[in-house]
Coordinates of C-alpha atoms in Angstrom, one line a residue:
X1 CA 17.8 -63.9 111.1
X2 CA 17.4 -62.6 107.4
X3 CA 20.2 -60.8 105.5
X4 CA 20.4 -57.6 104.5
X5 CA 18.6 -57.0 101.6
X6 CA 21.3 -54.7 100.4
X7 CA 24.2 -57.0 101.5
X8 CA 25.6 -60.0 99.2
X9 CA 28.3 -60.8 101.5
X10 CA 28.8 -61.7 105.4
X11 CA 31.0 -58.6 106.9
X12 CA 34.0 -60.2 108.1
X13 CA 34.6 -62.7 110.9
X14 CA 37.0 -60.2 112.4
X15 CA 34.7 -57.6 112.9
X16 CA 32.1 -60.1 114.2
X17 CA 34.6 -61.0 116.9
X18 CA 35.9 -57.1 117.8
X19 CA 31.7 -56.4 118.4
X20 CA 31.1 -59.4 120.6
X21 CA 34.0 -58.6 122.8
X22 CA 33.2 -55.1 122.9
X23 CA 29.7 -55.3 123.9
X24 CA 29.4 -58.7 125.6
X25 CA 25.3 -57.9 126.1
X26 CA 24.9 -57.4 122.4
X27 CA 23.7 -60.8 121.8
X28 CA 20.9 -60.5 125.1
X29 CA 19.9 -57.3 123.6
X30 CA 19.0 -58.6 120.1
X31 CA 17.4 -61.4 121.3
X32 CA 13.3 -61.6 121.6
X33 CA 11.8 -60.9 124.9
X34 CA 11.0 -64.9 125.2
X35 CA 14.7 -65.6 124.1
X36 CA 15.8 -62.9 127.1
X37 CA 13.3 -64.5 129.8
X38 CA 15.2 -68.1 128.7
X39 CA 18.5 -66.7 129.1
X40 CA 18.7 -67.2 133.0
X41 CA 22.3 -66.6 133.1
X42 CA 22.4 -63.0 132.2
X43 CA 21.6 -60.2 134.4
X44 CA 19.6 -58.6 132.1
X45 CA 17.5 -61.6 131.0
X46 CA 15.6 -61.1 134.6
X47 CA 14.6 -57.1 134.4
X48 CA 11.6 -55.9 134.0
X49 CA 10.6 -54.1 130.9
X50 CA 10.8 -50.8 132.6
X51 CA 14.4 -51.6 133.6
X52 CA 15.1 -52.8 129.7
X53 CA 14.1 -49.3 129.0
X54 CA 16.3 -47.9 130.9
X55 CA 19.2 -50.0 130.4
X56 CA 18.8 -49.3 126.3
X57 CA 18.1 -45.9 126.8
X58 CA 21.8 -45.5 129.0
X59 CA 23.6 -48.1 127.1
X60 CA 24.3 -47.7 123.5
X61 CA 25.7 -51.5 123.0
X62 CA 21.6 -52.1 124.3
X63 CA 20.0 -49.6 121.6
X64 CA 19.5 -51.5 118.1
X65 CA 17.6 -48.0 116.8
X66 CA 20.6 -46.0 117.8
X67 CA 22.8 -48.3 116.2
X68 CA 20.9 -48.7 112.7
X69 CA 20.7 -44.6 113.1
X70 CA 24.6 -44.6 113.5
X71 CA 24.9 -47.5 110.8
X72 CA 24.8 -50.6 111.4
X73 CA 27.4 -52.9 113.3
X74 CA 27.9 -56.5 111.3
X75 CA 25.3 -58.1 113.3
X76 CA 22.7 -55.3 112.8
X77 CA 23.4 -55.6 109.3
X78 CA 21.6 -58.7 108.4
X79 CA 18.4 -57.3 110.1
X80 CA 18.0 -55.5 107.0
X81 CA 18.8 -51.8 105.5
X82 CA 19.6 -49.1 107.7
X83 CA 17.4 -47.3 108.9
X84 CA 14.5 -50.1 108.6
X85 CA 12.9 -52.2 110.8
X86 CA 13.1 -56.2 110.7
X87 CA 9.3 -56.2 109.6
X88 CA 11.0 -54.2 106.2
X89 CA 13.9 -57.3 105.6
X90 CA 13.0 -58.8 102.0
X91 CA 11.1 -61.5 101.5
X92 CA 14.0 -63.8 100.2
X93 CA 11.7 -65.0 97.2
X94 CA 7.6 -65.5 96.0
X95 CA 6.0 -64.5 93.6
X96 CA 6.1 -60.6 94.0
X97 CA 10.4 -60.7 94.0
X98 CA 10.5 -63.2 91.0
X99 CA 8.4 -61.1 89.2
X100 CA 11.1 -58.5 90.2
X101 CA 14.0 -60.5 88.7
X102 CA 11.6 -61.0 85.6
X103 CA 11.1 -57.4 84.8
X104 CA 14.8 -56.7 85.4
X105 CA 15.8 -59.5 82.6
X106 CA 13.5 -57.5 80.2
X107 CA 15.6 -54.4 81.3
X108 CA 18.9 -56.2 81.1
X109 CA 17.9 -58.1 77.4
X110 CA 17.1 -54.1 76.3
X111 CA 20.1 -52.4 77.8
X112 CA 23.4 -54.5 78.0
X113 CA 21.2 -57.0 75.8
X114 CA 21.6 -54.0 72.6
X115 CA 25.3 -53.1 73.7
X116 CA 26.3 -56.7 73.1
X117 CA 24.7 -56.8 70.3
X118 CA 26.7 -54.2 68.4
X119 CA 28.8 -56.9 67.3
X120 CA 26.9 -57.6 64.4
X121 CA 26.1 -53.6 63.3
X122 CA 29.9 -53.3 63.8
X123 CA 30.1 -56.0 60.6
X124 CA 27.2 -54.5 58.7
X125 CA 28.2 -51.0 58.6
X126 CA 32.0 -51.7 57.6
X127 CA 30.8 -53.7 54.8
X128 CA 27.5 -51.3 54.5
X129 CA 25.8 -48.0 55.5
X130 CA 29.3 -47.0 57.0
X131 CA 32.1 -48.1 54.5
X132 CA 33.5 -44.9 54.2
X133 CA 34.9 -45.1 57.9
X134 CA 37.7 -47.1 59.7
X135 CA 36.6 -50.0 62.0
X136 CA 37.8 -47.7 65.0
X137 CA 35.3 -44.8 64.0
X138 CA 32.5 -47.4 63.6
X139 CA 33.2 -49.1 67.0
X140 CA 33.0 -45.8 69.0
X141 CA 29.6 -45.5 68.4
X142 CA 29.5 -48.7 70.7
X143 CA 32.1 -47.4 72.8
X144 CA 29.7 -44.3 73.7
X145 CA 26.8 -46.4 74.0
X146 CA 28.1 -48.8 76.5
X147 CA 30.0 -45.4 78.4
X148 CA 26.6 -43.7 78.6
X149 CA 25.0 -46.9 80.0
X150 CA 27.5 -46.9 83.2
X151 CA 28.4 -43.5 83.5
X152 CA 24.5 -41.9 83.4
X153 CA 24.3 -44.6 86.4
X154 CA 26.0 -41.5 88.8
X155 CA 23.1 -39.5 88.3
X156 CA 20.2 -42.4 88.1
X157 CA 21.0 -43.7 91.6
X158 CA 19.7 -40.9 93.8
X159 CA 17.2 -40.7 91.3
X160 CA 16.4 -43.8 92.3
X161 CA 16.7 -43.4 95.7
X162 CA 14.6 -40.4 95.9
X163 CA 11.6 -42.6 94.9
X164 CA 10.9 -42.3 91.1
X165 CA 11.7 -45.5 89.8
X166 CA 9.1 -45.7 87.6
X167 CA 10.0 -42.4 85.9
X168 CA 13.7 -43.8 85.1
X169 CA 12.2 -46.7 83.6
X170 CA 9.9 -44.6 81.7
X171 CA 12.3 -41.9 80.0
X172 CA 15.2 -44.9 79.1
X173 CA 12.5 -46.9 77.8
X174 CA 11.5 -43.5 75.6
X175 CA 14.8 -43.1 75.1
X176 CA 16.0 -46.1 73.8
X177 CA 13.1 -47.2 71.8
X178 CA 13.5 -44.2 69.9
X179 CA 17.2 -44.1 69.8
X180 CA 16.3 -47.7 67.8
X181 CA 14.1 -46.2 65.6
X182 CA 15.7 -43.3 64.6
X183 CA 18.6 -45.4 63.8
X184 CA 16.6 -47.5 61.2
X185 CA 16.2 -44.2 59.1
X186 CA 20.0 -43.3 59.9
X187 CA 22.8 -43.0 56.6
X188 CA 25.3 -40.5 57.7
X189 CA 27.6 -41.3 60.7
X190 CA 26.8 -38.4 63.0
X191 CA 23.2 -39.6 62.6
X192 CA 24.0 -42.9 64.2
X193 CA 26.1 -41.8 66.2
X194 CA 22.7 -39.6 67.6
X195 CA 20.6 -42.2 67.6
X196 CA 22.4 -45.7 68.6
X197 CA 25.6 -44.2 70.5
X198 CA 23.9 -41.1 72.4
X199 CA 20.5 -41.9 72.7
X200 CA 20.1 -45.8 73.4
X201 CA 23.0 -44.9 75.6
X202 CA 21.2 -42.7 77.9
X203 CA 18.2 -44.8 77.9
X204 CA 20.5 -47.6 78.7
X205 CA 21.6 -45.4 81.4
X206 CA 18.7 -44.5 83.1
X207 CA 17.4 -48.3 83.2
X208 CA 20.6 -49.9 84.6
X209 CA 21.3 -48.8 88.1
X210 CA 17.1 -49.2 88.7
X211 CA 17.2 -52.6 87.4
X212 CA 19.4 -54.4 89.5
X213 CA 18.9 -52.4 92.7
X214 CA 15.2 -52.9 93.3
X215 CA 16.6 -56.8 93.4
X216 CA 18.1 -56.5 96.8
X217 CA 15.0 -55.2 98.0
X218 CA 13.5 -59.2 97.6
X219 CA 16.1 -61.3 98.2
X220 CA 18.8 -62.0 101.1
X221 CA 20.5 -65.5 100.9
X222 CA 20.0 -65.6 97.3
X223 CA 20.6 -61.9 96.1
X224 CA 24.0 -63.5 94.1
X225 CA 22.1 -65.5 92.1
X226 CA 19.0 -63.6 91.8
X227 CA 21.0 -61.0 89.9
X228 CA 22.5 -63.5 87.9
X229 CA 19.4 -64.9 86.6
X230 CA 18.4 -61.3 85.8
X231 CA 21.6 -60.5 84.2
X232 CA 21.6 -63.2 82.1
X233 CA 19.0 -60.9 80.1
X234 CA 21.9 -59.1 78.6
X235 CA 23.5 -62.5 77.0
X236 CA 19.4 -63.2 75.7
X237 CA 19.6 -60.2 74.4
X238 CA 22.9 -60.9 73.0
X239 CA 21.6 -63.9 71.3
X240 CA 18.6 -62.7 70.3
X241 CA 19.1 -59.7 68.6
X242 CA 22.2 -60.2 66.2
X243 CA 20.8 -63.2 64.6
X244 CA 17.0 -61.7 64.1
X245 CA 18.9 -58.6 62.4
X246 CA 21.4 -61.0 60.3
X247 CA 18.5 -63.5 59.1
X248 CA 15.8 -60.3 58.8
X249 CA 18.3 -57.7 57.2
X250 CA 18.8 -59.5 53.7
X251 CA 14.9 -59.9 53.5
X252 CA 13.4 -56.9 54.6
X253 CA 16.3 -54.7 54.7
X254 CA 18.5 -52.3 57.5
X255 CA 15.5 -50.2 58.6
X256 CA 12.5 -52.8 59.2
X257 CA 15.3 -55.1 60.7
X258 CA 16.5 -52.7 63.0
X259 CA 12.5 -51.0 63.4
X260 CA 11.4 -54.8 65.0
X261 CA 14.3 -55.3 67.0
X262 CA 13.1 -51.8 68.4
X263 CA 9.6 -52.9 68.7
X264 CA 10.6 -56.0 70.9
X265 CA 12.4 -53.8 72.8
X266 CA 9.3 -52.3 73.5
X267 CA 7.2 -55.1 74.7
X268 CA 9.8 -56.0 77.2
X269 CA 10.0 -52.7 78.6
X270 CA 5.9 -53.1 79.0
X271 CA 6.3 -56.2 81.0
X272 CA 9.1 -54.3 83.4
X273 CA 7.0 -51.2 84.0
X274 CA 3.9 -53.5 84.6
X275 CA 5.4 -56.0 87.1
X276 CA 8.1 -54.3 89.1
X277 CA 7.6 -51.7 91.8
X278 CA 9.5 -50.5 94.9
X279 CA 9.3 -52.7 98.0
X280 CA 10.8 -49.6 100.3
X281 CA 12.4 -46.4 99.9
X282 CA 15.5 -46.0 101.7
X283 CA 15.5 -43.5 104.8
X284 CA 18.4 -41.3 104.3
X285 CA 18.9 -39.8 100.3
X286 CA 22.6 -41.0 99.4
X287 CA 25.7 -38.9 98.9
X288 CA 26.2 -38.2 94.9
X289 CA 30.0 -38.8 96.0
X290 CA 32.6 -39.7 98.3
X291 CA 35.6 -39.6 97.1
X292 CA 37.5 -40.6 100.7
X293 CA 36.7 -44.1 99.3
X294 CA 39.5 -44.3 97.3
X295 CA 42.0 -43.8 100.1
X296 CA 40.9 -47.5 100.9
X297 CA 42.8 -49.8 99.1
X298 CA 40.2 -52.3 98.5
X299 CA 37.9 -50.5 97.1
X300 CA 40.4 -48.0 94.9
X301 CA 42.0 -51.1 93.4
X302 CA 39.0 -53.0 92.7
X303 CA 37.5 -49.9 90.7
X304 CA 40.9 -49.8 88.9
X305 CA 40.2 -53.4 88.1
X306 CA 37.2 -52.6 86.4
X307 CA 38.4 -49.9 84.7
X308 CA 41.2 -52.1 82.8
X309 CA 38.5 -55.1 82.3
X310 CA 36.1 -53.0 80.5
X311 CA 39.2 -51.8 78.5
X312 CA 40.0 -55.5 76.8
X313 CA 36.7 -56.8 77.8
X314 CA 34.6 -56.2 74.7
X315 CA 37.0 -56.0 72.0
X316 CA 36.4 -59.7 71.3
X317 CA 32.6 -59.0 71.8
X318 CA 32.9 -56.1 69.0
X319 CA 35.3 -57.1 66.6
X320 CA 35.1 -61.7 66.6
X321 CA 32.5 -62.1 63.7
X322 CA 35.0 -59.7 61.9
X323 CA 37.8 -61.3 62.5
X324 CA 36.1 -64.9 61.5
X325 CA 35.0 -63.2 58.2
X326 CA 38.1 -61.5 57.3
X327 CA 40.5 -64.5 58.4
X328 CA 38.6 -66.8 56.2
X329 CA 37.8 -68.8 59.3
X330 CA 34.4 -69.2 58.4
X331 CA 32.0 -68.3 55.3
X332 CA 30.2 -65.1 55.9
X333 CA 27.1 -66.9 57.0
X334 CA 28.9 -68.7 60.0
X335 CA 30.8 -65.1 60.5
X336 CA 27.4 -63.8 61.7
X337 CA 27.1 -66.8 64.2
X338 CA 30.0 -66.6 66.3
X339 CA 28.9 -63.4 68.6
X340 CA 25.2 -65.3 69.7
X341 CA 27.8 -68.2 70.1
X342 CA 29.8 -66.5 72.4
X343 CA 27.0 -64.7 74.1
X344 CA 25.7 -68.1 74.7
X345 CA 28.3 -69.1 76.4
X346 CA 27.3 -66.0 78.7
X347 CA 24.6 -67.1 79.8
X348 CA 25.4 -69.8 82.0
X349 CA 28.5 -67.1 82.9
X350 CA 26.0 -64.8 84.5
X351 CA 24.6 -67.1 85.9
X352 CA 26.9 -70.3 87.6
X353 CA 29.0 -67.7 88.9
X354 CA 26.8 -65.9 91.1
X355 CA 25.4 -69.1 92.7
X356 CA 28.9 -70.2 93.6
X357 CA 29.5 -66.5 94.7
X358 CA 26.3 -66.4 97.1
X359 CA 28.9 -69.4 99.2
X360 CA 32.7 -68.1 98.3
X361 CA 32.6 -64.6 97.9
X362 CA 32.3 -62.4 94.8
X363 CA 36.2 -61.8 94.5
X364 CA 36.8 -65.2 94.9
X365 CA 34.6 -66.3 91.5
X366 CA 35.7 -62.7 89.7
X367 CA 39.4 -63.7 90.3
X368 CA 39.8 -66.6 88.7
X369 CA 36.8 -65.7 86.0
X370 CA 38.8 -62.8 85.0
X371 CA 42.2 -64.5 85.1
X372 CA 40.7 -67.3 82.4
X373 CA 39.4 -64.7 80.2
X374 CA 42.9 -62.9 79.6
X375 CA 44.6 -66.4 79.2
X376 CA 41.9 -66.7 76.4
X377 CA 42.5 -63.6 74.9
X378 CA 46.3 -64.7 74.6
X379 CA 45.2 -67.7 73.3
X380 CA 42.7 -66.1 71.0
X381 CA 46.0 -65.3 68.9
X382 CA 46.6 -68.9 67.7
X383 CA 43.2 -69.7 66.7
X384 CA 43.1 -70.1 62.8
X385 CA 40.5 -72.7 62.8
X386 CA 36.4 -72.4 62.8
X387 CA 36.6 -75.8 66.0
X388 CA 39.1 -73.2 68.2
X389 CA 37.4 -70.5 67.8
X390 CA 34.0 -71.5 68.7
X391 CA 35.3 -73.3 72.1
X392 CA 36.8 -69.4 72.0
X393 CA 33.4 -68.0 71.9
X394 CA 32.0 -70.2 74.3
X395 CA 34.5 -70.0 77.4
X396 CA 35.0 -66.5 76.9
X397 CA 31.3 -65.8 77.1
X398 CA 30.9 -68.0 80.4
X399 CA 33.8 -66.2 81.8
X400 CA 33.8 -62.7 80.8
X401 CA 29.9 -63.1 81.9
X402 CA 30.7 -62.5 85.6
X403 CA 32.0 -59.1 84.9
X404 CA 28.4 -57.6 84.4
X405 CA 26.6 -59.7 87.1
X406 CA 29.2 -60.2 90.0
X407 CA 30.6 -56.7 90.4
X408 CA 28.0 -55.1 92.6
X409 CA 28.2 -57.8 94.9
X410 CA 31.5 -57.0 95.2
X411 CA 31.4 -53.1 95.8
X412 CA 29.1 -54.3 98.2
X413 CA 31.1 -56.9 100.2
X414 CA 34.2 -54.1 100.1
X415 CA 32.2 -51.1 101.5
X416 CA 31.6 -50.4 105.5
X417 CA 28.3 -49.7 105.7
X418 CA 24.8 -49.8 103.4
X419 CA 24.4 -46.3 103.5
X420 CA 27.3 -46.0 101.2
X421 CA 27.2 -48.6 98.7
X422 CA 25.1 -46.7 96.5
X423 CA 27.3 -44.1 96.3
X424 CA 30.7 -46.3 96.0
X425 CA 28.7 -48.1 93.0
X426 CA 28.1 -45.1 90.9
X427 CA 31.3 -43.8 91.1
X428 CA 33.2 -47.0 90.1
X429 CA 31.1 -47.7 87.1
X430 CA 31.5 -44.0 86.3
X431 CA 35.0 -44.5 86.3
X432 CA 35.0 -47.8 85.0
X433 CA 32.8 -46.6 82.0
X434 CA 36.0 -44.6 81.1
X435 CA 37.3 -48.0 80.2
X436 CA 34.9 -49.2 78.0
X437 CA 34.4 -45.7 76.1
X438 CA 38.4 -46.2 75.1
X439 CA 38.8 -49.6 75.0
X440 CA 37.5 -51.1 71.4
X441 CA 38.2 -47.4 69.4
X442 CA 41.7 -48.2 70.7
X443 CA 41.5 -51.9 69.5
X444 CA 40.2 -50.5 66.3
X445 CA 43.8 -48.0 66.0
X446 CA 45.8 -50.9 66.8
X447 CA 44.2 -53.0 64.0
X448 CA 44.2 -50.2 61.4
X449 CA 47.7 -49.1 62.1
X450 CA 49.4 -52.3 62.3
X451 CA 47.5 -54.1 59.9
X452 CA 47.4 -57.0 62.2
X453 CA 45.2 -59.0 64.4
X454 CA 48.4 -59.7 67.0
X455 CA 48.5 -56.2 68.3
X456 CA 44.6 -55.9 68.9
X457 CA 44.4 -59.4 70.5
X458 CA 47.9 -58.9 72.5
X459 CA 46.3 -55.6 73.9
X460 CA 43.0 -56.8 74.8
X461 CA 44.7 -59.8 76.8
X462 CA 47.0 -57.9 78.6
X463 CA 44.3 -55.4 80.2
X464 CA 42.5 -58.3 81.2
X465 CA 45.3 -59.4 82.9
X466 CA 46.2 -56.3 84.8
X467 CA 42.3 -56.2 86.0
X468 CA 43.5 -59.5 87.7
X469 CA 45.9 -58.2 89.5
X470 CA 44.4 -55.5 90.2
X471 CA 41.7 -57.7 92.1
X472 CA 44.4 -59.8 93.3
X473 CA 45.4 -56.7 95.6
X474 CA 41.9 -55.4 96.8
X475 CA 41.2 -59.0 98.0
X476 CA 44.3 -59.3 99.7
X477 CA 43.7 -55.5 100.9
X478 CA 40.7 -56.8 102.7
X479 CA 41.0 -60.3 103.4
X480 CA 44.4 -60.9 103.4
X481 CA 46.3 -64.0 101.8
X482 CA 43.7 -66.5 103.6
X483 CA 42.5 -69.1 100.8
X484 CA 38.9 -70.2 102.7
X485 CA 38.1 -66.7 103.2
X486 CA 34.7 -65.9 102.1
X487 CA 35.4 -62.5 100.2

């Protein structure tokens, strides 16, 4: 029986169990009629169709369109979203859902693609167009950019689910083009923070929840990985982008630098809005909130573990080629290197993650993936050499990678039912976008006031840490201390 499209995750055994005890004819009453008229031993495998009728229209364990109505129990749920029928369950692959997870890279390479990329704007302009301001006013124009991107997400999802998908693509592809152009003209500060920080922000915004949840719509078993592959657009991007501007900018200068990354921005976008389209619609508009979510524990803890991530997350992402430059780790020509090193790394991190996730569990590959990044982090501290900290780069890509990609899976596998996982998703990356909007400007205090990497390092590895624990809790919230768990 196919997955839920919406689901990454099996619902728990225990709930499984509770079901089948409760409603021993569940199982006869899912089956086919040739499955029923093979089951001799049940009662209810003899009746005629008339009496079927009337035994599902007087027995609610017997009435799979009551049930999906009602939401669906965790056997109902891998027949697909509720409220559709098993002709509606995706595909699980071709040609038509790859081209999905094709259009969604573009959209991916052109919204968390640019926000990674910031790195190397964050060099240019302290050294450039933006010398007059401190590293912490510089990197807040980042900061909002990366906020918008999540928190716009609260209003694009029943935007989304309302049916105009296209249109979202549309405006952030407007939106974010432009906010890439207007930046190439940009000297004054409040002008990029306009046009890099506010308006590639909300295009951002309107693209990312669309992107990766038209996914689910094509793919059951391999949903974990499809998303990955599509993800990994963001660490292209990532690569892409800061070396085109570094080896363009000395040639051709800021503007036309920054005017063809624009332009390729553009292209992508073309391919998205020419290949991807809306398999179904779901059949009940979702809730804009809920905030009884958060008296689970599960759930309220893992949001708070993505609120601290995206504190210390991208502080190395902003600030490394910086920090290789001013340390005299490298010459200035390697400097520019070491972010499309790290976002290299990624790659694979948005990638290897998930397919392991499709068979353990998103917690169980987020865990330890987050855990490794804050011990790098600490160790990120020692590094005075150009060998350590381009092994740096590299495993902190792979392993900070799973924070983009593997979350959703998560809010997934930690919410009841499917018709509220849209709405549990906007609100944690709302929240969690709270994160990210302080997290580098505070980096950038820490390393102005101080005068020293220490502090910014020390600070970036302990939120980390406490996003471990954090997830630590929700898992054992929901799954308890059980090792083989699949959570």
């Amino acid at each position: 029986m196919p997955q839920n499209p919406a689901f990454s995750l099996d619902t728990p055994n225990d709930n499984d169990n509770s079901t089948k005890e409760e409603q021993p004819a569940s199982a006869t009453s899912r089956s086919t009629p040739n499955e029923k008229d093979e089951q001799s031993g049940s009662p209810t495998s003899i009746s005629p169709p008339n009496e079927k009728e009337e035994q599902s229209a007087s027995s609610a364990s017997q009435s799979p369109p009551n049930e999906i109505a009602n939401g669906p129990d965790p056997v109902d749920i891998e027949a697909g979203r509720a409220g559709e029928t098993p002709a509606d369950a995706a595909p699980d692959g071709g040609v038509n859902a790859w081209l999905q997870v094709l259009g969604a890279f573009f959209l991916a390479m052109n919204s968390w693609g640019i926000v990674n990329s910031f790195g190397v704007y964050q060099t240019y302009y302290i050294t450039g167009i933006l010398r007059d301001q401190s590293p912490s006013n510089i990197s807040w124009v980042g900061s909002i950019q990366a906020f918008l991107l999540l928190f716009v997400g609260v209003a694009t999802g029943p935007i989304y689910d309302a049916g105009y998908f296209q249109l979202l693509i549309r405006l952030g592809a407007f939106l974010t083009v432009s906010g890439v152009m207007m930046t190439s003209i940009s000297t004054q500060y409040y002008q990029v923070m306009l046009a890099q920080g506010i308006c590639v922000g909300l295009g951002s915004g309107c693209i990312f929840v669309p992107s990766f949840a038209i996914i689910p719509q094509y793919f059951s078993t391999r949903k974990a990985l499809a998303t990955g592959i599509a993800a990994s657009g963001s660490s292209i991007g990532g690569i892409v982008y800061p070396i085109m501007f570094y080896k363009l900018q000395p040639h051709i200068g800021f503007a036309w630098a920054t005017r063809i990354i624009g332009f390729i921005a553009l292209a992508g976008f073309l391919v998205s809005l020419s290949v991807m389209r809306v398999r179904v619609l779901p059949k009940q508009r979702r809730a804009l909130l809920e905030p009884g979510a958060f008296k689970e524990i599960p759930f309220a803890f893992f949001t708070a573990s993505l609120f601290f991530s995206f504190i210390g997350l991208y502080t190395p992402i902003f600030y490394i080629q910086t920090y290789a430059i001013e340390q005299r780790i490298t010459s200035t020509n390697l400097g520019f290197y070491i972010l499309p090193i790290l976002n290299t790394g990624s790659v694979a991190g948005r990638i290897l993650p998930n397919f392991v996730a499709d068979k353990t569990g998103p917690l169980n590959m987020l865990i330890p993936c987050s855990f490794a990044a804050s011990i790098l982090c600490f160790g990120w501290i020692g590094i005075k050499d150009i060998a350590g900290l381009i092994i740096f780069a590299l495993l902190y890509g792979f392993f900070s990678g799973a924070f983009v990609s593997l979350p959703p899976t998560a809010i997934v596998s930690l919410s009841p039912s499917l018709r509220v996982v849209g709405t549990r998703m906007g609100m944690s990356f709302a929240l969690t976008s709270f994160g990210i909007l302080i997290g580098t400007p505070v980096s950038g205090v820490l390393l102005g006031t101080a005068g020293s990497w220490t502090a910014m390092q020390a600070f970036s590895a302990a939120t980390v840490l406490m996003a471990t624990l954090c997830m630590v809790v929700a898992r054992v919230g929901k799954h308890g201390w059980r090792i083989g768990v699949k959570a």
